[in-house]
Coordinates of C-alpha atoms and ligand atoms in Angstrom, one line a residue:
M74 CA 126.2 -50.1 86.1
S75 CA 125.3 -46.5 85.5
I76 CA 127.3 -45.7 82.4
T77 CA 125.3 -45.7 79.2
P78 CA 126.3 -48.1 76.4
L79 CA 127.0 -45.1 74.2
M80 CA 130.0 -43.4 75.9
P81 CA 128.5 -40.3 77.5
V82 CA 130.9 -37.8 76.0
Y83 CA 128.2 -35.7 74.3
P84 CA 125.7 -33.6 76.1
R85 CA 122.9 -34.8 73.7
C86 CA 119.5 -33.1 73.6
D87 CA 116.3 -35.0 73.4
V88 CA 115.8 -34.6 69.7
R89 CA 116.4 -38.0 68.2
P90 CA 116.4 -37.8 64.4
V91 CA 115.5 -40.9 62.4
R92 CA 114.9 -39.5 58.9
G93 CA 116.1 -36.6 56.7
E94 CA 114.0 -35.0 54.0
H95 CA 116.0 -32.4 51.9
C96 CA 116.5 -29.5 54.4
H97 CA 114.4 -31.0 57.2
L98 CA 114.9 -33.7 59.9
I99 CA 112.2 -35.8 61.4
S100 CA 112.6 -37.1 64.9
E101 CA 111.7 -40.5 66.5
D102 CA 108.6 -38.9 68.0
G103 CA 107.5 -37.4 64.7
R104 CA 108.6 -33.8 65.1
R105 CA 109.8 -32.0 62.1
F106 CA 112.8 -29.6 62.2
L107 CA 114.3 -27.1 59.7
D108 CA 117.9 -28.2 59.7
F109 CA 120.1 -25.1 59.6
A110 CA 122.8 -27.0 61.5
S111 CA 123.5 -29.5 58.7
G112 CA 125.2 -32.0 61.0
I113 CA 127.6 -29.1 61.9
A114 CA 128.3 -27.9 58.4
V115 CA 128.4 -31.4 56.9
N116 CA 125.2 -32.1 54.9
A117 CA 126.1 -29.7 52.1
L118 CA 123.5 -31.3 49.8
G119 CA 120.9 -31.6 52.6
H120 CA 119.4 -35.0 53.4
S121 CA 118.2 -37.6 50.8
H122 CA 119.9 -35.9 47.9
E123 CA 119.3 -38.1 44.8
V124 CA 122.8 -37.7 43.3
L125 CA 124.5 -38.6 46.5
I126 CA 122.3 -41.5 47.3
G127 CA 122.5 -42.8 43.8
A128 CA 126.3 -42.7 43.8
I129 CA 126.6 -44.4 47.2
Q130 CA 124.1 -47.1 46.3
K131 CA 125.8 -47.8 43.0
Q132 CA 129.3 -48.0 44.5
A133 CA 128.2 -50.0 47.5
A134 CA 126.9 -52.6 45.1
T135 CA 130.1 -52.6 43.0
L136 CA 133.0 -52.3 45.5
M137 CA 133.0 -50.8 48.9
H138 CA 136.5 -51.2 50.3
V139 CA 139.9 -52.5 49.3
S140 CA 143.2 -52.1 50.9
N141 CA 145.6 -49.3 50.0
L142 CA 148.0 -52.1 49.1
Y143 CA 146.3 -52.0 45.7
G144 CA 146.0 -49.4 43.0
S145 CA 143.1 -46.9 43.4
P146 CA 141.4 -45.7 40.2
Q147 CA 138.7 -44.2 42.4
G148 CA 141.2 -42.3 44.6
E149 CA 143.3 -41.2 41.6
H150 CA 140.3 -39.7 39.9
L151 CA 139.0 -37.8 42.9
A152 CA 142.6 -36.6 43.8
Q153 CA 143.1 -35.3 40.2
R154 CA 139.8 -33.5 40.5
L155 CA 140.8 -31.8 43.7
V156 CA 144.3 -31.0 42.3
D157 CA 142.6 -29.4 39.3
L158 CA 140.3 -27.3 41.5
T159 CA 142.8 -26.1 44.1
F160 CA 146.4 -25.0 44.8
A161 CA 147.4 -28.6 45.5
D162 CA 149.5 -31.1 43.6
T163 CA 148.7 -34.1 45.8
V164 CA 146.1 -35.4 48.2
F165 CA 146.0 -37.9 51.1
F166 CA 142.5 -39.2 52.0
T167 CA 141.3 -39.6 55.6
N168 CA 138.1 -40.4 57.3
S169 CA 137.6 -37.2 59.4
G170 CA 138.7 -33.7 59.8
A171 CA 141.0 -34.4 62.8
E172 CA 142.9 -37.0 60.8
A173 CA 143.2 -34.5 57.9
V174 CA 144.8 -32.0 60.3
E175 CA 147.0 -34.7 61.7
C176 CA 148.3 -35.5 58.2
A177 CA 148.8 -31.7 57.6
I178 CA 150.9 -31.4 60.8
K179 CA 152.9 -34.5 59.8
T180 CA 153.4 -33.2 56.3
A181 CA 154.8 -29.9 57.6
R182 CA 157.2 -31.6 60.1
A183 CA 158.3 -34.0 57.4
Y184 CA 158.9 -31.1 55.0
H185 CA 161.6 -29.8 57.3
Q186 CA 162.9 -33.1 58.8
S187 CA 163.2 -34.9 55.5
A188 CA 165.7 -32.2 54.5
G189 CA 167.7 -32.5 57.7
S190 CA 166.2 -29.7 59.7
D191 CA 164.8 -30.4 63.2
R192 CA 162.0 -27.8 62.9
F193 CA 158.7 -29.2 64.4
E194 CA 156.8 -26.4 66.1
I195 CA 153.5 -25.2 64.6
I196 CA 152.1 -21.8 65.6
T197 CA 148.3 -21.8 66.0
F198 CA 145.8 -19.2 67.0
N199 CA 143.6 -18.5 70.0
N200 CA 140.1 -20.0 69.9
A201 CA 141.0 -22.3 67.1
F202 CA 139.4 -25.8 66.8
H203 CA 141.3 -28.5 64.9
G204 CA 139.7 -31.7 66.2
R205 CA 139.8 -34.1 69.2
T206 CA 142.8 -36.3 68.7
L207 CA 145.8 -35.7 71.0
A208 CA 147.7 -33.7 68.4
T209 CA 144.7 -31.6 67.4
I210 CA 143.7 -30.8 71.0
S211 CA 147.3 -29.8 71.6
A212 CA 147.1 -27.6 68.5
S213 CA 144.2 -25.7 70.2
S214 CA 144.6 -23.1 72.9
Q215 CA 141.3 -24.1 74.5
E216 CA 142.0 -25.5 77.9
K217 CA 138.6 -27.0 78.3
M218 CA 139.6 -29.6 75.6
H219 CA 142.9 -30.3 77.4
K220 CA 141.4 -31.1 80.8
G221 CA 141.9 -34.7 81.8
F222 CA 144.1 -35.6 78.8
L223 CA 147.5 -34.2 79.8
P224 CA 150.2 -34.1 78.9
L225 CA 149.7 -32.4 75.6
M226 CA 151.8 -33.2 72.6
P227 CA 154.7 -30.9 72.5
G228 CA 155.3 -28.6 69.5
F229 CA 152.5 -26.1 69.5
R230 CA 152.5 -22.4 70.4
Y231 CA 149.4 -20.2 70.5
V232 CA 149.1 -16.6 69.5
E233 CA 146.2 -14.2 69.1
F234 CA 144.0 -14.7 65.9
N235 CA 144.4 -11.8 63.4
D236 CA 147.5 -10.5 65.2
L237 CA 150.2 -10.6 62.6
E238 CA 152.9 -8.9 64.8
A239 CA 152.4 -11.6 67.5
A240 CA 152.6 -14.3 64.8
K241 CA 155.9 -12.8 63.5
A242 CA 157.3 -12.4 67.0
S243 CA 156.6 -16.1 67.8
I244 CA 158.7 -17.5 65.0
G245 CA 161.8 -19.3 66.5
P246 CA 164.5 -21.7 65.4
H247 CA 162.1 -24.7 65.7
T248 CA 159.1 -23.2 63.9
A249 CA 157.8 -25.4 61.1
G250 CA 154.8 -23.4 60.1
F251 CA 151.4 -21.8 60.9
L252 CA 148.1 -23.6 61.2
V253 CA 145.0 -21.4 60.8
E254 CA 141.3 -21.5 60.0
P255 CA 140.6 -18.7 57.4
I256 CA 137.2 -18.5 59.1
Q257 CA 137.1 -19.9 62.6
G258 CA 134.0 -22.1 62.9
E259 CA 133.7 -23.3 66.5
G260 CA 135.4 -20.1 67.5
G261 CA 132.3 -18.1 66.4
I262 CA 132.5 -17.5 62.6
R263 CA 135.5 -15.2 63.1
I264 CA 136.8 -14.2 59.7
A265 CA 140.6 -13.7 59.3
D266 CA 141.6 -10.3 58.0
A267 CA 143.0 -10.6 54.4
A268 CA 146.1 -8.6 55.5
F269 CA 146.6 -11.2 58.3
L270 CA 146.5 -14.2 56.0
Q271 CA 148.6 -12.4 53.4
G272 CA 151.1 -11.5 56.1
L273 CA 151.3 -15.1 57.3
R274 CA 151.9 -16.1 53.6
A275 CA 154.7 -13.6 53.4
L276 CA 156.3 -14.8 56.6
C277 CA 156.2 -18.4 55.4
D278 CA 157.9 -17.4 52.2
E279 CA 160.5 -15.3 54.0
H280 CA 161.3 -18.0 56.6
E281 CA 160.6 -21.1 54.6
L282 CA 157.7 -22.2 56.8
M283 CA 154.6 -24.1 55.9
L284 CA 151.3 -22.3 55.7
I285 CA 148.6 -24.9 56.7
L286 CA 145.0 -23.9 56.4
D287 CA 142.3 -25.8 58.3
E288 CA 139.3 -25.6 55.9
V289 CA 137.5 -28.6 57.5
Q290 CA 134.5 -26.4 58.3
S291 CA 134.9 -23.5 55.8
G292 CA 135.6 -25.6 52.7
V293 CA 133.6 -27.2 49.9
G294 CA 131.5 -24.3 49.0
R295 CA 130.4 -23.3 52.5
S296 CA 131.9 -19.8 52.4
G297 CA 130.6 -19.2 48.8
T298 CA 133.8 -20.2 47.0
F299 CA 135.1 -23.8 46.7
Y300 CA 137.6 -23.1 49.4
A301 CA 137.6 -19.9 51.5
Y302 CA 141.3 -19.1 50.9
E303 CA 140.3 -18.1 47.3
Q304 CA 138.7 -15.0 48.9
F305 CA 141.9 -13.9 50.7
G306 CA 144.3 -13.6 47.8
I307 CA 146.6 -16.4 49.1
A308 CA 147.2 -20.1 48.6
P309 CA 148.4 -22.4 51.4
D310 CA 151.2 -25.0 51.2
I311 CA 149.0 -27.6 53.0
M312 CA 145.3 -27.7 53.7
A313 CA 142.9 -30.0 55.6
T314 CA 139.4 -30.5 54.4
A315 CA 136.5 -32.8 55.6
K316 CA 132.9 -32.3 56.6
G317 CA 131.1 -31.1 53.4
I318 CA 133.3 -33.1 51.1
G319 CA 131.5 -36.3 51.8
G320 CA 128.1 -34.7 52.1
G321 CA 127.5 -36.8 55.2
F322 CA 129.7 -39.8 54.3
P323 CA 132.8 -39.8 56.5
L324 CA 135.7 -38.4 54.5
G325 CA 138.6 -35.9 54.9
A326 CA 141.7 -35.1 53.0
C327 CA 145.0 -33.4 53.3
L328 CA 146.0 -31.4 50.2
A329 CA 149.6 -30.2 49.6
T330 CA 151.8 -28.8 47.0
E331 CA 154.5 -31.0 45.6
K332 CA 157.2 -29.0 47.5
A333 CA 155.3 -29.2 50.8
A334 CA 154.8 -33.0 50.4
R335 CA 158.5 -33.7 49.8
G336 CA 158.7 -35.7 53.1
M337 CA 155.6 -37.8 52.5
G338 CA 157.1 -40.8 50.6
A339 CA 156.1 -44.4 50.6
G340 CA 155.6 -45.9 54.1
T341 CA 155.5 -42.5 55.9
H342 CA 151.7 -42.4 56.5
G343 CA 148.6 -44.4 56.1
S344 CA 145.0 -45.3 56.9
T345 CA 143.1 -48.5 56.5
Y346 CA 139.9 -46.9 55.3
G347 CA 141.1 -43.6 54.0
G348 CA 140.2 -43.1 50.3
N349 CA 138.1 -46.3 49.9
P350 CA 135.9 -46.6 46.8
L351 CA 132.7 -45.9 48.7
A352 CA 134.0 -42.6 50.2
M353 CA 135.4 -41.6 46.8
A354 CA 132.0 -42.1 45.1
A355 CA 130.3 -40.0 47.7
A356 CA 132.8 -37.1 47.2
E357 CA 132.5 -37.3 43.4
A358 CA 128.8 -36.9 43.7
V359 CA 129.2 -33.9 46.1
L360 CA 131.7 -32.3 43.7
D361 CA 129.4 -32.9 40.7
V362 CA 126.9 -30.6 42.4
I363 CA 129.1 -28.1 44.3
A364 CA 132.2 -27.5 42.3
E365 CA 130.4 -25.6 39.6
E366 CA 130.7 -21.8 39.4
E367 CA 127.0 -21.4 39.0
F368 CA 126.2 -23.4 42.2
L369 CA 128.9 -21.4 44.1
A370 CA 127.5 -18.1 42.9
G371 CA 124.1 -19.3 44.1
V372 CA 125.6 -20.0 47.6
R373 CA 127.0 -16.4 47.7
A374 CA 123.6 -15.0 46.6
K375 CA 121.6 -17.0 49.1
G376 CA 124.1 -16.1 51.8
D377 CA 123.8 -12.4 51.0
R378 CA 120.0 -12.7 51.1
L379 CA 119.9 -14.6 54.3
R380 CA 122.4 -12.2 56.1
A381 CA 120.5 -9.2 54.8
R382 CA 117.2 -10.6 56.2
I383 CA 118.8 -11.4 59.5
E384 CA 120.4 -7.9 59.6
Q385 CA 117.1 -6.2 59.0
F386 CA 115.5 -8.2 61.8
L387 CA 118.1 -7.8 64.5
G388 CA 117.1 -4.3 65.4
N389 CA 113.7 -5.6 66.6
Y390 CA 115.4 -7.3 69.6
P391 CA 118.3 -5.1 70.6
E392 CA 118.4 -6.9 74.0
L393 CA 119.0 -10.3 72.3
F394 CA 121.1 -9.7 69.1
D395 CA 124.3 -7.9 68.4
S396 CA 125.2 -8.5 64.7
V397 CA 125.4 -10.9 61.9
R398 CA 128.6 -12.0 60.1
G399 CA 130.0 -14.6 57.8
R400 CA 130.7 -15.5 54.2
G401 CA 128.4 -17.5 51.9
L402 CA 126.2 -19.8 54.0
F403 CA 128.8 -19.8 56.9
I404 CA 126.9 -17.4 59.0
G405 CA 127.2 -16.3 62.7
L406 CA 124.5 -14.5 64.6
K407 CA 126.2 -12.8 67.5
M408 CA 124.0 -12.5 70.5
K409 CA 124.2 -10.3 73.6
I410 CA 123.5 -13.2 75.8
E411 CA 125.0 -16.7 76.1
P412 CA 123.3 -18.4 73.1
R413 CA 122.9 -22.0 74.2
A414 CA 119.5 -21.5 75.9
F415 CA 118.2 -19.6 72.9
V416 CA 119.5 -22.3 70.5
A417 CA 117.6 -24.9 72.7
H418 CA 114.5 -22.6 72.6
M419 CA 114.5 -22.4 68.8
R420 CA 115.0 -26.2 68.6
D421 CA 112.5 -27.3 71.2
N422 CA 109.7 -24.7 70.8
H423 CA 110.0 -23.6 67.1
G424 CA 111.5 -26.6 65.3
L425 CA 114.6 -24.8 64.1
L426 CA 118.1 -26.4 64.4
T427 CA 121.2 -24.2 64.6
V428 CA 124.5 -24.6 66.5
S429 CA 126.1 -22.4 69.2
A430 CA 129.7 -21.4 68.9
G431 CA 132.3 -19.3 70.7
E432 CA 131.9 -15.5 71.3
N433 CA 128.2 -15.9 72.0
V434 CA 127.5 -16.8 68.3
V435 CA 124.7 -18.9 66.9
R436 CA 126.0 -20.7 63.8
V437 CA 123.6 -20.7 60.9
V438 CA 125.0 -23.3 58.5
P439 CA 122.1 -24.6 56.3
P440 CA 122.5 -27.1 53.5
L441 CA 124.0 -25.3 50.5
V442 CA 120.9 -26.4 48.5
I443 CA 118.4 -24.3 50.4
D444 CA 116.0 -22.1 48.4
D445 CA 114.1 -19.0 49.2
S446 CA 111.3 -20.9 50.9
H447 CA 113.8 -22.2 53.5
I448 CA 115.1 -18.7 54.1
E449 CA 111.5 -17.6 54.7
E450 CA 110.8 -20.5 57.0
F451 CA 114.0 -19.7 58.9
M452 CA 113.1 -16.1 59.4
E453 CA 109.6 -17.0 60.5
K454 CA 110.9 -19.4 63.1
L455 CA 113.7 -17.1 64.2
S456 CA 111.3 -14.2 64.7
A457 CA 108.7 -16.4 66.5
A458 CA 111.5 -17.7 68.7
A459 CA 112.8 -14.2 69.6
A460 CA 109.2 -13.0 70.3
S461 CA 108.5 -15.9 72.7
Y462 CA 111.9 -16.1 74.4
Q463 CA 111.9 -15.7 78.1
P464 CA 115.5 -15.2 79.2
A465 CA 114.5 -17.0 82.4
E466 CA 114.6 -20.1 80.3
A467 CA 118.3 -19.7 80.4
A468 CA 118.3 -20.8 84.0
Ligands
PLP36 N1 139.0 -28.5 62.1 C1 137.9 -27.7 62.1 C2 138.0 -26.3 61.7 C3 136.7 -28.2 62.5 O1 135.6 -27.4 62.6 C4 136.6 -29.6 62.9 C5 135.3 -30.1 63.4 O2 134.4 -29.4 63.8 C6 137.7 -30.4 62.9 C7 138.9 -29.8 62.4 C8 137.6 -31.8 63.3 O3 136.9 -32.5 62.4 P1 136.3 -34.0 62.8 O4 135.3 -33.8 63.8 O5 135.8 -34.5 61.5 O6 137.5 -34.8 63.3

């Protein structure tokens, strides 16, 4: 047998982390890495954060899981907290981002179909990433994710990101809503124009469509506000969140207004694990730290400092780097070359973890708890990596 016991769907590198210490990872062979990848924008509190560990340990010893057949004081408390902090009136808890997007799509369809309309189609945007389930790959225009898994689920139409006219022109009799990342993560830290999101909001109001935001990657403080939509002068009808909300514990959620959730009555949706007490305790701990204006202001300030430092540095290597962009600590370093070999070089030769993304972008997504010493360490490693990089390594 040649297949590995771990299904070989990931092109894994040979770094094998076994321990986390604040903003660093230690591998099986004893190497130490500055972790500016954060498990792909997940470890918002870094590794080994006392508040998160304490909450999980306490809850694990008290009650880990019960069925959603029973009342949920833990779920009610966290849902109320999210309702108080956002546009939403109601929350469904999931275990991942893709499930949160699935719930968002179902909520939008049910909004229309519970009122006797047959609207089902969701308009999505080029280079989006919404997850790896059948519905969420169908929601993405990226053919590389479709290959081998056809047929796609019907009911999605793709248009150009930031092209409001194209979005407007694609509305038809079956359109149920728009699904959009306010800042595309996998697509390369592409920020939506405020006028684009505001235009989608206006189209939804005019045509009674659902505006669904996918804030799985941009949410929970990553962009410098609790959710990124706050920076665009709009509010969605439905929103998917995950990643940072559990700080590393698997958790997602679909948030909706009362109106948008009108089709989601008893028996319409469910999840065995979604919203279990252990996940709720993890998220409460994350929110205790992140959902504070002072903390979020700190994320914005650290993001500004880090982007300014990168900006200053880029000119030293005009053959490698193009520009830097992003909001808060959701940062994209656009390269003039395909970035994967450079990401590997930073990792293997300079102990620096980042993640590549679309549009030749290196994602710089550190834990939100970094301090100036981590920014210094990042700049030292980035600059040493740029100085020693031989593009031939790309071969
Ligand atoms: N949506 C966005 C914007 C994402 O970035 C991701 C994951 O990268 C997902 C959805 C899917 O989340 P998960 O991998 O937790 O299913």
